[in-house]
Amino acid sequence: GLEPGSALPRAGFSPDGRSLWFQWLSRDQKCLELRLYELVSGRLRTLVREESATWVEPGPGPLFVAPDRFVWSSDRDGWRHLYLYGLDGQLRQRLTSGDWQVEALYGLDAAHRRVFFQATERDPRQRHVYSVGFDGRGLARLSREDGTHAALLAPGGGAYLDTFSSLDTPTRT
């Protein structure tokens, strides 16, 4: 159930439409859970639980990469990074790490088993578009010019549209 005063920052359906996922945030905002409600059975499960002594910041919802796996973002080590989980709630693989953070999650290229995202890896004042394999290998910066980049990923992940700006360059696509 839902405790009084708790919040549901994000929700959606699993790709097969058989389950509803939602983020549950405690009233004091020190606990965030990703919960999965199976529509036919009525079973409610907690897949991921994030706790902090001070504050948990909800990130984007899960990105399903297969019927039984999803990418989850967490700032559990002080930096928001990506993790691959199974629908059994078990951590399978840490996908990103370092003294930088993931700012946005764009989607995936399932055929090439890569996740696309925006991060501050090169410089905390800049935002670049990156991809990494489902196994956490092959981190690649895709954008080049210094500044801020945002991506709109094509269906299937085979291409993306880059929106770019900097102090010297007005927004261009």
PDB file of C-alpha atoms in Angstrom, residues 22-173:
ATOM      1  CA  PHE A  22       6.046   3.570  -9.887  1.00  0.00           C
ATOM      2  CA  GLN A  23       8.530   5.407  -7.731  1.00  0.00           C
ATOM      3  CA  TRP A  24       7.438   5.689  -4.112  1.00  0.00           C
ATOM      4  CA  LEU A  25       9.009   8.491  -2.055  1.00  0.00           C
ATOM      5  CA  SER A  26       8.643   8.592   1.736  1.00  0.00           C
ATOM      6  CA  ARG A  27       7.172  11.665   3.374  1.00  0.00           C
ATOM      7  CA  ASP A  28      10.567  12.703   4.795  1.00  0.00           C
ATOM      8  CA  GLN A  29      12.171  12.091   1.363  1.00  0.00           C
ATOM      9  CA  LYS A  30      14.849   9.828   2.859  1.00  0.00           C
ATOM     10  CA  CYS A  31      13.623   6.662   1.110  1.00  0.00           C
ATOM     11  CA  LEU A  32      12.831   6.059  -2.546  1.00  0.00           C
ATOM     12  CA  GLU A  33      11.599   2.730  -3.878  1.00  0.00           C
ATOM     13  CA  LEU A  34      10.913   1.452  -7.353  1.00  0.00           C
ATOM     14  CA  ARG A  35       7.824  -0.723  -7.044  1.00  0.00           C
ATOM     15  CA  LEU A  36       6.192  -3.015  -9.600  1.00  0.00           C
ATOM     16  CA  TYR A  37       2.484  -3.870  -9.513  1.00  0.00           C
ATOM     17  CA  GLU A  38       1.503  -6.893 -11.619  1.00  0.00           C
ATOM     18  CA  LEU A  39      -1.935  -6.115 -13.033  1.00  0.00           C
ATOM     19  CA  VAL A  40      -3.267  -9.687 -13.406  1.00  0.00           C
ATOM     20  CA  SER A  41      -2.022 -11.202 -10.133  1.00  0.00           C
ATOM     21  CA  GLY A  42      -2.244  -8.043  -8.023  1.00  0.00           C
ATOM     22  CA  ARG A  43       1.269  -8.736  -6.703  1.00  0.00           C
ATOM     23  CA  LEU A  44       3.206  -5.678  -5.526  1.00  0.00           C
ATOM     24  CA  ARG A  45       7.011  -5.923  -5.339  1.00  0.00           C
ATOM     25  CA  THR A  46       9.811  -3.534  -4.406  1.00  0.00           C
ATOM     26  CA  LEU A  47      12.591  -3.810  -6.995  1.00  0.00           C
ATOM     27  CA  VAL A  48      15.020  -1.126  -5.806  1.00  0.00           C
ATOM     28  CA  ARG A  49      15.283   0.744  -2.500  1.00  0.00           C
ATOM     29  CA  GLU A  50      17.399   3.887  -2.110  1.00  0.00           C
ATOM     30  CA  GLU A  51      17.926   5.364   1.378  1.00  0.00           C
ATOM     31  CA  SER A  52      19.807   8.377   2.698  1.00  0.00           C
ATOM     32  CA  ALA A  53      20.245   9.980   6.100  1.00  0.00           C
ATOM     33  CA  THR A  54      19.483  13.353   4.518  1.00  0.00           C
ATOM     34  CA  TRP A  55      17.668  13.286   1.145  1.00  0.00           C
ATOM     35  CA  VAL A  56      16.967  11.028  -1.823  1.00  0.00           C
ATOM     36  CA  GLU A  57      16.506  12.765  -5.172  1.00  0.00           C
ATOM     37  CA  PRO A  58      14.187  10.879  -7.544  1.00  0.00           C
ATOM     38  CA  GLY A  59      15.738  10.320 -10.946  1.00  0.00           C
ATOM     39  CA  PRO A  60      14.053   9.273 -14.162  1.00  0.00           C
ATOM     40  CA  GLY A  61      12.008   6.092 -14.138  1.00  0.00           C
ATOM     41  CA  PRO A  62      13.421   2.737 -15.184  1.00  0.00           C
ATOM     42  CA  LEU A  63      14.455   2.160 -18.782  1.00  0.00           C
ATOM     43  CA  PHE A  64      13.528  -1.397 -19.753  1.00  0.00           C
ATOM     44  CA  VAL A  65      16.241  -3.015 -21.874  1.00  0.00           C
ATOM     45  CA  ALA A  66      14.712  -6.519 -22.017  1.00  0.00           C
ATOM     46  CA  PRO A  67      11.599  -8.206 -20.638  1.00  0.00           C
ATOM     47  CA  ASP A  68      13.526  -9.036 -17.478  1.00  0.00           C
ATOM     48  CA  ARG A  69      16.044  -6.162 -17.125  1.00  0.00           C
ATOM     49  CA  PHE A  70      16.015  -2.407 -16.677  1.00  0.00           C
ATOM     50  CA  VAL A  71      18.432   0.499 -16.283  1.00  0.00           C
ATOM     51  CA  TRP A  72      18.072   2.501 -13.078  1.00  0.00           C
ATOM     52  CA  SER A  73      19.857   5.734 -12.134  1.00  0.00           C
ATOM     53  CA  SER A  74      20.979   6.393  -8.587  1.00  0.00           C
ATOM     54  CA  ASP A  75      23.131   8.873  -6.708  1.00  0.00           C
ATOM     55  CA  ARG A  76      23.896   6.341  -3.951  1.00  0.00           C
ATOM     56  CA  ASP A  77      27.645   7.055  -4.110  1.00  0.00           C
ATOM     57  CA  GLY A  78      27.256  10.841  -4.272  1.00  0.00           C
ATOM     58  CA  TRP A  79      27.138  10.939  -8.086  1.00  0.00           C
ATOM     59  CA  ARG A  80      24.144   9.923 -10.239  1.00  0.00           C
ATOM     60  CA  HIS A  81      25.137   6.837 -12.240  1.00  0.00           C
ATOM     61  CA  LEU A  82      23.483   4.023 -14.170  1.00  0.00           C
ATOM     62  CA  TYR A  83      22.888   0.462 -12.981  1.00  0.00           C
ATOM     63  CA  LEU A  84      21.439  -2.595 -14.715  1.00  0.00           C
ATOM     64  CA  TYR A  85      18.904  -4.556 -12.634  1.00  0.00           C
ATOM     65  CA  GLY A  86      16.861  -7.674 -13.163  1.00  0.00           C
ATOM     66  CA  LEU A  87      13.103  -7.739 -12.553  1.00  0.00           C
ATOM     67  CA  ASP A  88      13.941  -9.923  -9.566  1.00  0.00           C
ATOM     68  CA  GLY A  89      15.421  -6.775  -7.966  1.00  0.00           C
ATOM     69  CA  GLN A  90      19.018  -8.027  -8.222  1.00  0.00           C
ATOM     70  CA  LEU A  91      21.774  -5.685  -9.377  1.00  0.00           C
ATOM     71  CA  ARG A  92      23.344  -7.188 -12.502  1.00  0.00           C
ATOM     72  CA  GLN A  93      25.915  -4.575 -13.494  1.00  0.00           C
ATOM     73  CA  ARG A  94      27.049  -1.054 -12.698  1.00  0.00           C
ATOM     74  CA  LEU A  95      27.137   0.747 -16.051  1.00  0.00           C
ATOM     75  CA  THR A  96      28.833   4.066 -15.193  1.00  0.00           C
ATOM     76  CA  SER A  97      31.111   5.313 -12.424  1.00  0.00           C
ATOM     77  CA  GLY A  98      33.450   8.182 -11.592  1.00  0.00           C
ATOM     78  CA  ASP A  99      33.519  11.693 -10.156  1.00  0.00           C
ATOM     79  CA  TRP A 100      30.887  12.925 -12.597  1.00  0.00           C
ATOM     80  CA  GLN A 101      27.216  12.300 -13.050  1.00  0.00           C
ATOM     81  CA  VAL A 102      24.508  11.288 -15.455  1.00  0.00           C
ATOM     82  CA  GLU A 103      22.138  14.206 -16.054  1.00  0.00           C
ATOM     83  CA  ALA A 104      19.569  12.613 -18.400  1.00  0.00           C
ATOM     84  CA  LEU A 105      18.697   9.172 -19.723  1.00  0.00           C
ATOM     85  CA  TYR A 106      17.730   9.184 -23.431  1.00  0.00           C
ATOM     86  CA  GLY A 107      17.080   5.580 -24.399  1.00  0.00           C
ATOM     87  CA  LEU A 108      18.792   2.595 -25.918  1.00  0.00           C
ATOM     88  CA  ASP A 109      19.957   0.820 -29.013  1.00  0.00           C
ATOM     89  CA  ALA A 110      18.819  -2.730 -28.229  1.00  0.00           C
ATOM     90  CA  ALA A 111      20.444  -4.183 -31.360  1.00  0.00           C
ATOM     91  CA  HIS A 112      23.884  -2.960 -30.277  1.00  0.00           C
ATOM     92  CA  ARG A 113      23.127  -3.289 -26.546  1.00  0.00           C
ATOM     93  CA  ARG A 114      23.938   0.357 -25.676  1.00  0.00           C
ATOM     94  CA  VAL A 115      22.340   2.971 -23.422  1.00  0.00           C
ATOM     95  CA  PHE A 116      22.404   6.685 -24.380  1.00  0.00           C
ATOM     96  CA  PHE A 117      22.570   9.459 -21.797  1.00  0.00           C
ATOM     97  CA  GLN A 118      23.788  12.987 -20.994  1.00  0.00           C
ATOM     98  CA  ALA A 119      26.624  13.414 -18.483  1.00  0.00           C
ATOM     99  CA  THR A 120      29.224  15.767 -17.017  1.00  0.00           C
ATOM    100  CA  GLU A 121      32.145  13.337 -17.457  1.00  0.00           C
ATOM    101  CA  ARG A 122      34.425  15.719 -19.367  1.00  0.00           C
ATOM    102  CA  ASP A 123      33.752  18.905 -17.380  1.00  0.00           C
ATOM    103  CA  PRO A 124      31.126  19.703 -14.713  1.00  0.00           C
ATOM    104  CA  ARG A 125      30.249  22.905 -16.618  1.00  0.00           C
ATOM    105  CA  GLN A 126      29.426  20.977 -19.784  1.00  0.00           C
ATOM    106  CA  ARG A 127      26.845  18.382 -20.803  1.00  0.00           C
ATOM    107  CA  HIS A 128      27.744  15.794 -23.446  1.00  0.00           C
ATOM    108  CA  VAL A 129      25.954  12.850 -25.025  1.00  0.00           C
ATOM    109  CA  TYR A 130      27.400   9.426 -24.207  1.00  0.00           C
ATOM    110  CA  SER A 131      26.665   5.763 -24.698  1.00  0.00           C
ATOM    111  CA  VAL A 132      27.744   2.690 -22.753  1.00  0.00           C
ATOM    112  CA  GLY A 133      27.207  -1.032 -23.269  1.00  0.00           C
ATOM    113  CA  PHE A 134      24.725  -3.052 -21.230  1.00  0.00           C
ATOM    114  CA  ASP A 135      27.808  -4.725 -19.715  1.00  0.00           C
ATOM    115  CA  GLY A 136      29.234  -1.390 -18.499  1.00  0.00           C
ATOM    116  CA  ARG A 137      32.002  -1.394 -21.114  1.00  0.00           C
ATOM    117  CA  GLY A 138      32.752   0.912 -24.000  1.00  0.00           C
ATOM    118  CA  LEU A 139      31.843   4.307 -22.516  1.00  0.00           C
ATOM    119  CA  ALA A 140      31.908   6.679 -25.507  1.00  0.00           C
ATOM    120  CA  ARG A 141      31.410  10.444 -25.721  1.00  0.00           C
ATOM    121  CA  LEU A 142      29.385  11.067 -28.884  1.00  0.00           C
ATOM    122  CA  SER A 143      29.181  14.891 -28.886  1.00  0.00           C
ATOM    123  CA  ARG A 144      32.300  16.913 -29.616  1.00  0.00           C
ATOM    124  CA  GLU A 145      32.002  20.717 -29.268  1.00  0.00           C
ATOM    125  CA  ASP A 146      32.482  22.224 -25.792  1.00  0.00           C
ATOM    126  CA  GLY A 147      29.165  23.320 -24.304  1.00  0.00           C
ATOM    127  CA  THR A 148      25.797  21.755 -23.630  1.00  0.00           C
ATOM    128  CA  HIS A 149      24.410  18.935 -25.757  1.00  0.00           C
ATOM    129  CA  ALA A 150      21.015  17.259 -25.536  1.00  0.00           C
ATOM    130  CA  ALA A 151      19.858  14.321 -27.642  1.00  0.00           C
ATOM    131  CA  LEU A 152      16.616  13.170 -29.166  1.00  0.00           C
ATOM    132  CA  LEU A 153      17.100   9.479 -29.884  1.00  0.00           C
ATOM    133  CA  ALA A 154      15.551   7.914 -32.999  1.00  0.00           C
ATOM    134  CA  PRO A 155      13.302   4.859 -32.499  1.00  0.00           C
ATOM    135  CA  GLY A 156      15.606   1.862 -32.190  1.00  0.00           C
ATOM    136  CA  GLY A 157      18.558   4.049 -31.202  1.00  0.00           C
ATOM    137  CA  GLY A 158      20.344   4.007 -34.552  1.00  0.00           C
ATOM    138  CA  ALA A 159      20.716   7.804 -34.685  1.00  0.00           C
ATOM    139  CA  TYR A 160      20.138  10.892 -32.567  1.00  0.00           C
ATOM    140  CA  LEU A 161      19.432  14.578 -33.062  1.00  0.00           C
ATOM    141  CA  ASP A 162      21.895  16.784 -31.157  1.00  0.00           C
ATOM    142  CA  THR A 163      20.841  20.188 -29.813  1.00  0.00           C
ATOM    143  CA  PHE A 164      23.923  22.190 -28.882  1.00  0.00           C
ATOM    144  CA  SER A 165      24.768  25.579 -27.389  1.00  0.00           C
ATOM    145  CA  SER A 166      27.684  27.264 -25.631  1.00  0.00           C
ATOM    146  CA  LEU A 167      28.632  30.727 -24.365  1.00  0.00           C
ATOM    147  CA  ASP A 168      29.804  31.615 -27.885  1.00  0.00           C
ATOM    148  CA  THR A 169      27.289  29.592 -29.920  1.00  0.00           C
ATOM    149  CA  PRO A 170      23.517  30.098 -29.944  1.00  0.00           C
ATOM    150  CA  THR A 171      21.400  26.964 -29.878  1.00  0.00           C
ATOM    151  CA  ARG A 172      21.704  24.874 -33.015  1.00  0.00           C
ATOM    152  CA  THR A 173      20.462  21.422 -33.965  1.00  0.00           C
TER     153      THR A 173
END
